[in-house]
Amino acid sequence: MSTRGNQKKVNLQAVADEAGVSRATASLVLRESPLVSAETRKRVIAAIHTLGYIYNRGAANLRRQKTGTIGVVLSNIGSPFFSKLLLGIDEVLVDASIVALLVNSADNPERQMRQIWRLREHSVDGLIICPAAGSDETLLSGIEKTGLPYVQVLRHVSQTAGDYVGPDYAGGTDLAVTHLVRHGRKRIVFLGGYPVNSAACERLDGFQRALRRHRLESDLIIPTDLDNLSDFGALESMMASSSPPDAAICYNDMVALSFMGKLLSEGALPGRDFAVIGADNLPQAATSFPALTTIVTDPAGVGRNAARLLLDRIAEPRVSNMRILVSGQLMVRESCGGPLP
Amino acid sequence: MSTRGNQKKVNLQAVADEAGVSRATASLVLRESPLVSAETRKRVIAAIHTLGYIYNRGAANLRRQKTGTIGVVLSNIGSPFFSKLLLGIDEVLVDASIVALLVNSADNPERQMRQIWRLREHSVDGLIICPAAGSDETLLSGIEKTGLPYVQVLRHVSQTAGDYVGPDYAGGTDLAVTHLVRHGRKRIVFLGGYPVNSAACERLDGFQRALRRHRLESDLIIPTDLDNLSDFGALESMMASSSPPDAAICYNDMVALSFMGKLLSEGALPGRDFAVIGADNLPQAATSFPALTTIVTDPAGVGRNAARLLLDRIAEPRVSNMRILVSGQLMVRESCGGPLP
DNA sequence: CTGTTAGCGCTTTCAA
DNA sequence: TTGAAAGCGCTAACAG
């Protein structure tokens, strides 16, 4: 907040003076109240323009007890997935004239707590939060104690407590398995990260449920290190075994792309010798060689739904908890089911 | 901002009462003033805890004439590059106990103006802005008229006006050309987007300067559509000409990866038959086949520098404009210069 | 070291 | 339809 060089402070009083009305009347004009005559309104608006007046929400908030801001707490600001999520959130907020205070928990529960605290000091009207890895239910009970409306996104800390919006991970994985089976694959491996959060668990669940449904064995689960994409752990030995896998569902496209690179470098052609399915539909998935078949989640859709749900919660007290699963689809390309390159 | 069920409003006054001191003294404790005795401080802090008091920055801001918030206006929230930038910004802000209000101009100058207006209503202390495509100098003069400190990132709207922090695009491109020349490449094509913003222009500039320095022809510039990565425009015919190019510097890794896919599908091996260099060092660049040589820019570094510069500007009035170029490096992999797969 | 007083810029009764 | 007066929760001078 800067003071204009030599100019007088231009606040609502100044506008009122300029327009020859009282402060209260000017205030009504700002809030588009119908109680003020067209004539006065025009004078006030003119005054606003000539003075270059800027509405001070901070002051208004103090009085009205809400700020028109919400807090968004993400576990990893740096990820592309989150940026798409933000896009969806922003879309809804713009229409509601609300702005987002964005903070990063960096997947650290302690930092997460500090950040939420700071947001509360800024009197945000609500919270969209992707719980940091390692958070437990006390996160939710802590927030609830303060009465601040909140919505969890992408991960949930409890099976029952609190609102949640996320992609339908299980459904997406199921789609992928069914697709593979339809293309004659029988030994399907799940190349996923460790099930440390609800998202990873749901993907794994979906995988196992789908296998059972198709009466396939489900011993082919390989947790991989998501920070070291060139390490595929136990997969090496599995490939060399007497009944090697013939298809892989990967935790996400990054894993899938790396894995395809590995296959290529070993002389195998993904899509022909081995089916590969990723998840997220990154831009590169469409242009990789071979093009990657992938489970399309809709992060922006999740963002939009989360924002809308939060606005509802702010508008009226929670009745019961909502769980919104945003469904995805399968984008079929060369690495499984599409025409070979 | 929600009212606690049946509980009394707990404000500074309540804390003061509980601790048996005056409001002013309690306020001093909050701001860690050394003017207050250890004994009273302890009592006040105890009161804060028993009451569950939360500092109301909004009210404090009204008084102090600053908010401890800055606005970040990005031209495309959805891009991974921007998420890394945010990461760097956040890193600096956390230490300064400042939070960022994030808004999206979606590369639309008009929307950009509305968003800035909204940020001003929230009394942000400063602005970090990546100008929307199509913005002109009036953007800066508009902001300057209000006296709000600001820093441009990634793109600048004027050669001279205003502070700017961005990657050293020209330097990075120069590195790439030199590297190609060292590896015997002579017909280097620049596969870049249209030079619609300062970033694209600088890359192109760097390319042309480097070619001149190495006394190479510079007629091989192909603007491509960054939204349609499978279309390489005039490149097709160029490849079929009598003296086809033997290397490409791509606008970014996305373009480079797509291009490598195209080469592969035509039976050419990137790194041997044709050198390819990208930019950004996306995670997939390390694991693609072949692994991609790329110009590493440091978006988080840009973010950190921008945030620091802005905090400086807020702390003291601008003396003269700063232009900070965050230098990058070349990550050499298989697609040019590294060992072949 | 602590308390008193007077606002910051706005909204909201309640009268006129 | 408009105006006067009383705060929202905090900080900054100043006096004790």
XYZ file of C-alpha atoms (C1' of nucleotides) in Angstrom:
714
model
C 0.000 0.000 0.000
C 1.683 3.176 -1.120
C 0.880 6.766 -0.467
C 0.319 8.748 -3.581
C 3.051 11.330 -3.856
C 1.612 14.768 -3.118
C -2.019 13.862 -3.452
C -4.512 13.792 -0.611
C -5.662 10.449 0.631
C -8.597 9.523 -1.516
C -11.034 7.498 0.524
C -14.751 7.183 0.574
C -15.044 10.453 2.473
C -13.193 12.266 -0.297
C -15.487 10.744 -2.886
C -18.539 11.762 -0.863
C -17.261 15.312 -0.508
C -16.499 15.581 -4.195
C -19.964 14.341 -5.048
C -21.601 16.436 -2.377
C -23.183 13.522 -0.524
C -22.539 11.714 2.717
C -20.140 8.858 3.170
C -22.978 6.431 3.763
C -24.621 7.305 0.488
C -21.397 6.902 -1.412
C -20.974 3.504 0.216
C -24.394 2.464 -1.003
C -23.448 3.400 -4.533
C -20.344 1.238 -4.330
C -22.381 -1.743 -3.347
C -24.895 -1.097 -6.098
C -27.738 -0.622 -3.705
C -31.052 0.201 -5.382
C -31.863 2.636 -2.591
C -30.026 5.507 -4.218
C -31.334 7.765 -6.960
C -29.930 7.552 -10.446
C -28.914 11.196 -10.234
C -26.803 10.854 -7.089
C -25.376 7.599 -8.275
C -24.086 9.283 -11.378
C -22.493 12.085 -9.373
C -20.780 9.611 -7.054
C -19.470 7.511 -9.903
C -18.103 10.601 -11.576
C -16.356 11.555 -8.365
C -14.848 8.091 -8.125
C -13.359 8.482 -11.557
C -12.038 11.973 -11.194
C -10.369 11.112 -7.920
C -9.117 7.699 -9.031
C -10.652 6.192 -5.948
C -9.880 2.580 -5.098
C -12.236 0.624 -2.907
C -10.507 -0.566 0.241
C -11.712 -4.083 0.806
C -9.598 -4.461 3.915
C -11.586 -1.815 5.700
C -14.874 -3.145 4.411
C -13.952 -6.647 5.508
C -13.242 -5.482 9.001
C -16.775 -4.318 9.194
C -18.521 -7.099 7.312
C -16.617 -9.966 8.883
C -15.682 -11.612 5.616
C -12.855 -10.963 3.246
C -13.654 -12.336 -0.188
C -10.537 -14.457 -0.072
C -10.006 -18.164 0.308
C -6.829 -20.035 1.155
C -5.426 -22.751 -1.081
C -2.952 -25.054 0.620
C -1.131 -27.331 -1.800
C 1.282 -30.095 -0.981
C 3.568 -29.281 -3.864
C 3.130 -26.037 -5.714
C 5.752 -27.024 -8.259
C 3.776 -29.813 -9.885
C 2.057 -29.347 -13.261
C -0.940 -31.230 -11.966
C -1.469 -28.578 -9.324
C -1.170 -25.761 -11.766
C -4.083 -27.217 -13.725
C -5.994 -27.561 -10.503
C -5.387 -23.891 -9.769
C -6.642 -23.040 -13.206
C -9.976 -24.657 -12.418
C -10.207 -23.030 -9.020
C -9.403 -19.624 -10.444
C -12.077 -20.007 -13.081
C -14.779 -20.268 -10.454
C -13.314 -17.662 -8.140
C -13.093 -15.023 -10.825
C -16.816 -15.219 -11.358
C -17.442 -14.894 -7.644
C -14.966 -12.009 -7.347
C -12.938 -13.915 -4.834
C -9.185 -14.186 -4.814
C -7.073 -17.081 -3.666
C -4.231 -16.891 -1.199
C -1.880 -19.606 -2.298
C 0.513 -21.343 0.055
C 2.677 -24.417 -0.141
C 2.904 -27.081 2.533
C 5.708 -28.827 0.637
C 4.273 -32.094 1.951
C 5.382 -31.174 5.420
C 2.611 -31.385 8.038
C 4.296 -28.956 10.366
C 4.756 -26.343 7.707
C 1.204 -27.030 6.652
C 0.012 -26.082 10.097
C 1.972 -22.855 10.087
C 0.636 -21.943 6.681
C -2.956 -22.571 7.709
C -2.347 -20.420 10.730
C -1.145 -17.585 8.556
C -4.171 -17.913 6.343
C -6.430 -17.695 9.352
C -4.674 -14.513 10.407
C -5.587 -13.139 7.022
C -9.177 -14.103 7.759
C -9.740 -16.216 4.691
C -13.384 -17.205 4.315
C -12.555 -20.828 3.572
C -9.863 -23.343 2.731
C -9.111 -25.677 -0.141
C -6.499 -28.103 1.007
C -4.548 -31.004 -0.386
C -3.317 -32.594 2.827
C 0.432 -32.962 3.120
C 1.710 -36.524 3.163
C 1.694 -37.678 6.746
C -1.282 -35.578 7.841
C -3.817 -37.370 9.989
C -7.358 -36.710 11.100
C -6.239 -34.139 13.632
C -5.700 -31.843 10.657
C -9.425 -31.868 9.992
C -10.532 -31.735 13.607
C -8.159 -28.810 14.088
C -9.718 -26.889 11.227
C -13.225 -27.808 12.259
C -12.653 -26.521 15.750
C -12.129 -23.087 14.255
C -15.348 -23.297 12.276
C -13.585 -22.444 9.039
C -15.241 -24.061 6.008
C -12.883 -26.290 4.052
C -12.730 -28.782 1.214
C -10.093 -31.453 0.702
C -8.832 -32.024 -2.830
C -6.938 -34.877 -4.454
C -6.233 -36.558 -1.158
C -8.379 -37.138 1.868
C -7.188 -37.790 5.348
C -10.218 -39.654 6.582
C -12.646 -42.032 4.938
C -15.610 -40.184 6.307
C -14.825 -36.795 7.764
C -14.941 -33.609 5.762
C -15.782 -32.715 2.179
C -13.611 -34.101 -0.576
C -13.222 -33.590 -4.307
C -10.832 -35.636 -6.400
C -10.407 -37.586 -9.594
C -12.007 -41.020 -9.766
C -8.658 -42.795 -9.550
C -10.132 -46.233 -8.997
C -12.526 -45.879 -11.908
C -9.744 -44.727 -14.209
C -7.494 -47.613 -13.312
C -10.386 -49.967 -13.875
C -10.883 -48.553 -17.356
C -7.238 -49.215 -18.107
C -7.311 -52.813 -16.920
C -10.437 -53.554 -18.915
C -8.840 -52.040 -21.988
C -5.739 -54.190 -21.576
C -7.756 -57.344 -21.100
C -9.752 -56.562 -24.204
C -6.458 -56.419 -26.077
C -5.443 -59.820 -24.881
C -3.003 -58.847 -22.152
C -2.957 -61.210 -19.195
C 0.090 -60.482 -17.061
C -0.480 -56.896 -16.081
C 1.950 -55.175 -13.747
C 1.117 -52.101 -11.712
C 4.083 -49.765 -11.721
C 3.081 -47.390 -8.965
C 4.509 -45.310 -6.207
C 4.209 -46.360 -2.630
C 0.634 -46.074 -1.363
C 1.429 -43.248 1.023
C -1.629 -41.146 0.328
C -5.260 -41.737 -0.495
C -4.713 -41.127 -4.205
C -2.101 -43.856 -4.549
C -4.230 -46.209 -2.456
C -7.267 -45.676 -4.628
C -5.341 -46.379 -7.790
C -4.033 -49.581 -6.269
C -7.503 -50.536 -5.057
C -8.979 -49.945 -8.481
C -6.270 -52.089 -9.981
C -6.858 -55.007 -7.670
C -10.613 -54.847 -7.902
C -10.436 -54.845 -11.695
C -8.086 -57.825 -11.741
C -10.390 -59.794 -9.499
C -13.292 -58.971 -11.736
C -11.374 -60.326 -14.719
C -10.078 -63.295 -12.700
C -6.440 -62.431 -13.212
C -3.608 -62.872 -10.777
C -2.684 -59.771 -8.900
C 0.799 -60.408 -7.632
C 2.417 -57.970 -10.019
C 2.595 -54.820 -8.002
C 5.799 -52.860 -8.026
C 6.185 -49.755 -5.912
C 8.691 -47.407 -7.524
C 10.471 -44.316 -6.391
C 8.690 -41.370 -7.998
C 11.715 -39.160 -7.502
C 14.030 -41.481 -9.348
C 12.323 -42.333 -12.582
C 15.095 -44.533 -13.910
C 14.786 -47.087 -11.126
C 12.160 -49.735 -11.698
C 13.052 -51.901 -8.737
C 11.902 -55.488 -8.864
C 10.662 -55.130 -12.435
C 14.025 -56.139 -13.889
C 13.973 -59.603 -12.372
C 10.287 -60.000 -13.132
C 10.916 -59.346 -16.820
C 13.576 -62.032 -16.856
C 11.343 -64.616 -15.188
C 9.707 -67.542 -16.942
C 6.317 -65.828 -17.220
C 7.164 -62.161 -17.687
C 4.460 -59.466 -17.652
C 3.076 -58.278 -20.956
C 1.561 -54.959 -19.919
C 2.040 -52.186 -17.394
C -0.264 -49.636 -15.863
C 1.915 -46.840 -14.597
C 1.352 -44.513 -11.692
C 1.454 -41.553 -14.048
C 2.705 -40.469 -17.460
C 6.130 -39.558 -16.179
C 6.671 -43.111 -15.005
C 5.142 -44.445 -18.208
C 7.334 -42.311 -20.466
C 10.470 -43.345 -18.598
C 9.412 -46.928 -18.768
C 8.819 -46.726 -22.501
C 12.278 -45.232 -22.848
C 13.672 -48.231 -21.042
C 11.764 -50.658 -23.246
C 12.976 -48.910 -26.389
C 16.560 -48.920 -25.250
C 16.238 -52.675 -24.752
C 14.907 -53.146 -28.235
C 11.274 -53.692 -27.353
C 8.545 -51.680 -29.036
C 5.873 -50.441 -26.652
C 2.429 -51.158 -28.028
C 3.562 -54.278 -29.854
C 5.858 -56.179 -27.513
C 4.473 -54.701 -24.349
C 1.459 -52.554 -23.593
C 1.944 -49.402 -21.547
C -0.683 -47.150 -20.015
C 0.030 -43.959 -18.119
C -2.105 -41.454 -16.278
C -2.576 -37.660 -16.453
C -2.430 -37.135 -20.206
C 0.531 -34.774 -20.152
C 1.062 -32.907 -23.422
C 4.065 -35.078 -24.177
C 1.970 -38.211 -23.998
C 0.443 -37.273 -27.333
C 3.765 -36.716 -29.031
C 6.046 -39.292 -27.469
C 7.308 -42.230 -29.450
C 5.234 -44.289 -29.376
C 2.335 -42.070 -28.409
C 1.172 -42.994 -24.941
C -2.198 -44.449 -24.063
C -3.193 -42.800 -20.829
C -5.848 -42.388 -18.197
C -7.119 -38.843 -18.527
C -7.893 -37.172 -15.240
C -9.353 -33.711 -15.198
C -7.472 -31.621 -12.655
C -9.125 -28.399 -13.751
C -12.489 -30.076 -13.290
C -11.497 -31.083 -9.799
C -10.482 -27.502 -9.123
C -13.761 -26.128 -10.370
C -15.800 -28.556 -8.303
C -13.756 -27.954 -5.195
C -14.124 -24.200 -5.512
C -17.837 -24.433 -6.093
C -18.322 -26.790 -3.171
C -16.361 -24.482 -0.908
C -18.409 -21.472 -1.954
C -21.534 -23.454 -1.122
C -20.164 -24.370 2.270
C -19.330 -20.763 2.955
C -22.780 -19.658 1.912
C -24.528 -22.136 4.167
C -23.375 -24.321 7.015
C -22.495 -27.904 6.284
C -25.388 -30.312 6.220
C -23.523 -33.504 5.515
C -20.198 -34.306 3.928
C -19.827 -34.511 0.176
C -17.489 -36.771 -1.758
C -17.218 -35.686 -5.364
C -15.338 -37.972 -7.727
C -14.565 -36.354 -11.064
C -14.559 -39.117 -13.603
C -11.919 -39.549 -16.271
C -11.542 -41.467 -19.487
C -9.028 -43.441 -21.419
C -7.078 -41.781 -24.212
C -6.117 -44.593 -26.519
C -2.865 -44.155 -28.419
C -0.092 -46.274 -29.833
C 1.326 -47.703 -26.627
C -1.778 -49.800 -26.179
C -4.645 -50.340 -28.536
C -3.987 -47.576 -31.037
C -2.521 -48.114 -34.516
C 1.176 -48.960 -34.324
C 3.614 -46.264 -35.443
C -14.604 -15.632 8.562
C -16.899 -17.637 10.753
C -18.307 -16.913 14.130
C -17.437 -19.495 16.728
C -20.622 -21.175 17.827
C -21.520 -20.072 21.318
C -18.173 -18.572 22.231
C -17.523 -14.893 22.862
C -15.574 -12.992 20.249
C -11.967 -13.397 21.172
C -10.071 -10.327 20.146
C -7.126 -8.463 21.519
C -9.280 -6.881 24.168
C -10.332 -10.304 25.433
C -6.714 -11.392 25.592
C -5.776 -8.243 27.468
C -8.600 -8.746 29.957
C -7.688 -12.371 30.500
C -4.058 -11.413 31.104
C -5.009 -8.418 33.197
C -3.207 -5.860 31.022
C -4.256 -3.190 28.573
C -4.931 -3.758 24.912
C -1.847 -1.791 23.935
C 0.425 -3.957 26.015
C -1.031 -7.111 24.571
C -0.463 -5.658 21.115
C 3.180 -5.063 21.945
C 3.570 -8.688 22.966
C 2.128 -9.819 19.638
C 4.670 -7.799 17.758
C 7.504 -9.093 19.919
C 8.396 -5.680 21.163
C 11.274 -5.659 23.636
C 9.490 -2.985 25.662
C 7.472 -5.453 27.621
C 8.584 -7.389 30.698
C 9.160 -11.111 30.503
C 6.572 -11.609 33.223
C 3.721 -9.823 31.435
C 4.686 -11.314 28.137
C 4.288 -14.771 29.625
C 0.869 -13.920 31.003
C -0.308 -12.523 27.692
C 0.943 -15.518 25.769
C -0.818 -17.817 28.184
C -4.024 -15.856 27.677
C -3.630 -16.157 23.915
C -3.421 -19.910 24.206
C -6.256 -20.408 26.618
C -8.549 -18.265 24.515
C -7.384 -19.635 21.170
C -6.859 -16.092 19.982
C -6.059 -15.486 16.333
C -4.320 -12.326 15.277
C -6.459 -10.308 12.894
C -4.093 -8.995 10.276
C -6.868 -7.256 8.422
C -7.455 -4.923 11.301
C -3.758 -4.396 11.848
C -3.273 -3.650 8.171
C -5.931 -1.010 8.237
C -3.916 0.774 10.827
C -0.419 0.140 9.535
C -1.188 0.843 5.901
C 0.354 -2.354 4.633
C -1.008 -5.836 4.344
C 1.815 -8.325 4.155
C 0.476 -9.589 0.851
C 1.704 -9.255 -2.688
C -0.121 -9.927 -5.918
C 1.171 -12.381 -8.497
C -0.331 -11.957 -11.939
C 0.532 -14.786 -14.290
C -0.280 -15.065 -17.948
C -1.052 -18.752 -17.742
C -1.457 -20.369 -14.370
C -1.760 -23.774 -15.940
C 1.811 -24.060 -17.175
C 4.400 -26.177 -15.371
C 6.952 -23.465 -15.867
C 4.841 -21.086 -13.835
C 4.362 -23.551 -11.068
C 8.122 -23.725 -10.631
C 8.239 -19.963 -10.640
C 5.664 -19.878 -7.860
C 7.756 -22.319 -5.915
C 10.663 -19.892 -5.950
C 8.485 -16.927 -5.064
C 6.879 -18.786 -2.205
C 10.264 -19.752 -0.823
C 11.203 -16.127 -0.318
C 7.771 -15.007 0.851
C 7.557 -17.645 3.566
C 10.686 -16.284 5.166
C 9.286 -12.773 5.044
C 5.897 -13.917 6.362
C 4.159 -12.597 3.315
C 1.495 -14.387 1.358
C 0.813 -14.214 -2.329
C -2.534 -13.472 -3.919
C -2.456 -15.383 -7.153
C -4.455 -14.387 -10.183
C -4.482 -15.403 -13.805
C -4.566 -13.009 -16.727
C -4.932 -15.920 -19.179
C -2.880 -13.845 -21.612
C -5.748 -11.430 -21.952
C -4.775 -7.787 -21.367
C -8.255 -6.734 -20.443
C -8.702 -9.463 -17.892
C -5.212 -8.604 -16.677
C -6.375 -5.084 -15.951
C -9.406 -6.257 -14.033
C -7.298 -8.634 -11.994
C -4.787 -5.952 -11.095
C -7.660 -3.754 -10.058
C -8.963 -6.430 -7.751
C -5.534 -6.877 -6.238
C -5.345 -3.164 -5.579
C -8.657 -3.306 -3.788
C -7.112 -5.922 -1.556
C -4.285 -3.470 -0.907
C -1.436 -5.705 -1.914
C 1.932 -4.200 -1.049
C 3.416 -4.986 -4.450
C 3.033 -6.867 -7.706
C 4.907 -9.571 -9.537
C 3.622 -9.691 -13.055
C 4.221 -11.651 -16.194
C 2.617 -9.347 -18.746
C -0.137 -10.905 -20.843
C 0.649 -11.250 -24.517
C -0.412 -8.036 -26.184
C 0.283 -5.774 -23.216
C 2.049 -2.542 -24.012
C 3.873 0.108 -22.031
C 0.635 1.597 -20.769
C 0.460 -1.414 -18.469
C 3.541 -0.169 -16.672
C 2.667 3.489 -16.710
C -0.747 2.557 -15.339
C 0.772 0.707 -12.427
C 3.355 3.381 -11.818
C 0.715 6.054 -11.603
C -0.673 4.274 -8.578
C 2.725 4.128 -6.927
C 2.466 0.377 -6.395
C 5.878 -1.331 -6.498
C 6.104 -4.038 -9.135
C 8.497 -6.408 -10.833
C 8.079 -7.970 -14.252
C 9.014 -11.611 -14.674
C 9.755 -13.758 -17.719
C 8.536 -11.117 -20.115
C 9.042 -7.381 -20.231
C 6.892 -4.914 -21.955
C 9.496 -2.232 -22.446
C 13.227 -2.323 -23.093
C 13.917 0.210 -20.393
C 10.989 0.866 -18.090
C 10.434 -1.050 -14.902
C 12.235 -3.808 -13.049
C 12.578 -7.175 -14.723
C 13.732 -10.641 -13.749
C 13.931 -13.476 -16.231
C 16.025 -16.329 -17.506
C 18.975 -15.483 -19.713
C 17.280 -16.820 -22.818
C 19.801 -15.368 -25.233
C 22.734 -16.741 -23.268
C 21.195 -20.179 -23.099
C 20.520 -20.319 -26.801
C 24.071 -19.206 -27.417
C 25.359 -22.075 -25.293
C 23.337 -24.498 -27.383
C 24.616 -23.187 -30.700
C 28.203 -23.309 -29.528
C 27.712 -26.861 -28.357
C 26.272 -27.896 -31.720
C 29.101 -26.269 -33.623
C 31.624 -28.026 -31.427
C 29.984 -31.283 -32.454
C 30.372 -30.512 -36.112
C 26.821 -29.431 -36.879
C 26.571 -26.716 -39.515
C 22.968 -26.436 -40.692
C 21.189 -25.539 -37.525
C 17.483 -24.870 -37.588
C 15.634 -22.903 -34.924
C 12.303 -24.533 -34.241
C 10.630 -21.814 -32.286
C 7.279 -20.282 -31.615
C 6.331 -16.975 -33.090
C 8.248 -14.100 -31.464
C 5.170 -12.611 -29.853
C 6.715 -11.830 -26.498
C 10.074 -10.702 -25.194
C 11.074 -14.233 -24.206
C 10.645 -15.645 -27.689
C 12.407 -12.635 -29.158
C 15.386 -13.041 -26.893
C 15.772 -16.693 -27.777
C 15.685 -15.813 -31.441
C 18.151 -12.973 -30.915
C 20.543 -15.232 -29.072
C 20.289 -17.734 -31.887
C 21.069 -15.250 -34.590
C 23.904 -13.605 -32.690
C 25.516 -16.964 -32.041
C 25.249 -17.975 -35.682
C 26.902 -14.751 -36.786
C 29.662 -15.315 -34.294
C 30.279 -18.741 -35.765
C 29.872 -17.431 -39.310
C 26.987 -19.735 -40.154
C 23.975 -19.013 -42.307
C 20.907 -18.064 -40.410
C 18.067 -18.632 -42.798
C 16.760 -21.677 -40.952
C 14.155 -20.237 -38.684
C 10.830 -22.004 -38.419
C 8.058 -20.568 -36.306
C 5.789 -23.358 -35.084
C 2.450 -23.466 -33.420
C 3.064 -24.172 -29.747
C -0.492 -25.377 -29.307
C -0.227 -27.981 -32.023
C 2.957 -29.855 -31.370
C 2.605 -32.234 -34.276
C 2.786 -29.502 -36.898
C 6.304 -28.510 -37.917
C 5.329 -26.255 -40.759
C 7.999 -25.557 -43.324
C 10.370 -28.056 -41.760
C 9.056 -30.912 -43.870
C 10.105 -29.364 -47.140
C 13.373 -28.164 -45.694
C 14.308 -31.707 -44.669
C 13.678 -32.875 -48.207
C 15.819 -30.143 -49.780
C 19.273 -30.650 -51.238
C 21.069 -29.323 -48.173
C 18.864 -30.376 -45.257
C 19.525 -29.182 -41.705
C 21.498 -31.442 -39.399
C 20.509 -30.022 -36.036
C 17.622 -28.276 -34.311
C 17.366 -25.975 -31.359
C 13.810 -26.153 -30.151
C 11.737 -23.513 -28.445
C 11.293 -25.826 -25.479
C 11.409 -29.461 -24.437
C 7.836 -30.099 -25.453
C 8.645 -29.113 -29.010
C 11.908 -31.054 -28.866
C 10.270 -34.228 -27.585
C 7.612 -34.099 -30.266
C 10.242 -33.475 -32.866
C 12.296 -36.436 -31.698
C 9.171 -38.539 -31.906
C 8.781 -37.470 -35.492
C 12.400 -38.257 -36.315
C 12.087 -41.706 -34.732
C 8.917 -42.489 -36.592
C 10.778 -41.630 -39.813
C 13.593 -43.977 -38.924
C 16.169 -41.361 -37.932
C 17.961 -41.624 -34.613
C 18.209 -38.301 -32.764
C 21.743 -37.727 -31.552
C 23.289 -39.652 -34.439
C 21.457 -38.638 -37.576
C 20.264 -35.335 -36.296
C 21.109 -33.329 -33.184
C 18.244 -32.003 -31.063
C 18.388 -29.546 -28.205
C 15.415 -28.470 -26.117
C 14.898 -25.988 -23.342
C 13.473 -26.169 -19.814
C 14.835 -29.530 -18.680
C 11.477 -31.101 -17.983
C 11.670 -34.315 -15.979
C 10.858 -36.330 -19.070
C 13.872 -34.909 -20.881
C 16.076 -37.123 -18.730
C 14.122 -40.268 -19.430
C 12.996 -39.853 -23.010
C 14.420 -42.005 -25.761
C 16.923 -40.789 -26.627
C 17.538 -38.666 -23.554
C 17.246 -35.013 -24.496
C 20.047 -32.476 -24.402
C 18.476 -29.301 -23.135
C 19.007 -25.736 -22.080
C 18.353 -25.615 -18.360
C 16.581 -22.515 -17.204
C 15.925 -21.974 -13.549
C 12.332 -20.825 -13.087
C 12.469 -21.210 -9.329
C 15.592 -19.039 -9.340
C 13.729 -16.420 -11.334
C 10.926 -16.562 -8.804
C 13.270 -16.139 -5.873
C 15.017 -13.189 -7.461
C 11.785 -11.533 -8.440
C 10.355 -11.869 -4.952
C 13.517 -10.544 -3.357
C 13.685 -7.621 -5.738
C 10.071 -6.769 -5.059
C 10.593 -6.887 -1.300
C 13.524 -4.494 -1.753
C 11.392 -2.147 -3.813
C 8.697 -2.208 -1.189
C 11.213 -1.511 1.547
C 12.693 1.457 -0.256
C 11.599 3.551 -3.182
C 13.015 2.727 -6.563
C 16.340 4.251 -7.361
C 16.857 2.930 -10.843
C 15.500 -0.017 -12.744
C 17.056 -3.441 -12.385
C 17.292 -6.126 -15.041
C 18.208 -9.462 -13.545
C 19.012 -12.284 -15.935
C 19.187 -15.645 -14.237
C 21.705 -17.674 -16.156
C 21.198 -21.236 -17.225
C 23.351 -24.078 -18.425
C 23.351 -26.887 -20.909
C 22.394 -30.369 -19.814
C 24.131 -32.654 -22.267
C 22.405 -35.944 -22.993
C 22.047 -38.406 -25.829
C 20.208 -36.229 -28.315
C 23.331 -34.150 -28.816
C 26.810 -34.721 -27.522
C 26.136 -37.418 -24.952
C 26.911 -41.122 -25.409
C 24.520 -42.723 -27.863
C 21.909 -45.095 -26.433
C 7.426 -0.619 31.290
C 2.133 0.175 30.936
C -2.268 2.607 30.017
C -5.071 6.299 27.537
C -6.668 8.178 23.538
C -7.483 8.698 18.838
C -7.978 7.034 14.662
C -7.221 3.536 9.898
C -11.749 3.297 5.957
C -15.570 1.204 5.730
C -20.642 -0.558 6.882
C -24.720 -0.457 9.453
C -28.396 0.686 12.317
C -31.523 4.283 13.132
C -33.535 8.816 12.392
C -34.723 12.466 9.575
C -33.863 8.593 -0.274
C -30.110 10.512 2.601
C -27.301 11.599 6.887
C -25.331 11.036 11.719
C -23.198 8.142 14.807
C -21.270 3.973 16.407
C -18.322 0.598 15.820
C -15.149 -3.709 13.286
C -9.915 -5.031 15.796
C -5.941 -3.167 15.770
C -1.678 0.271 16.242
C 0.755 4.618 17.272
C 1.516 8.591 19.890
C 1.982 10.157 24.128
C 1.606 10.370 29.088
C 2.297 8.299 33.104
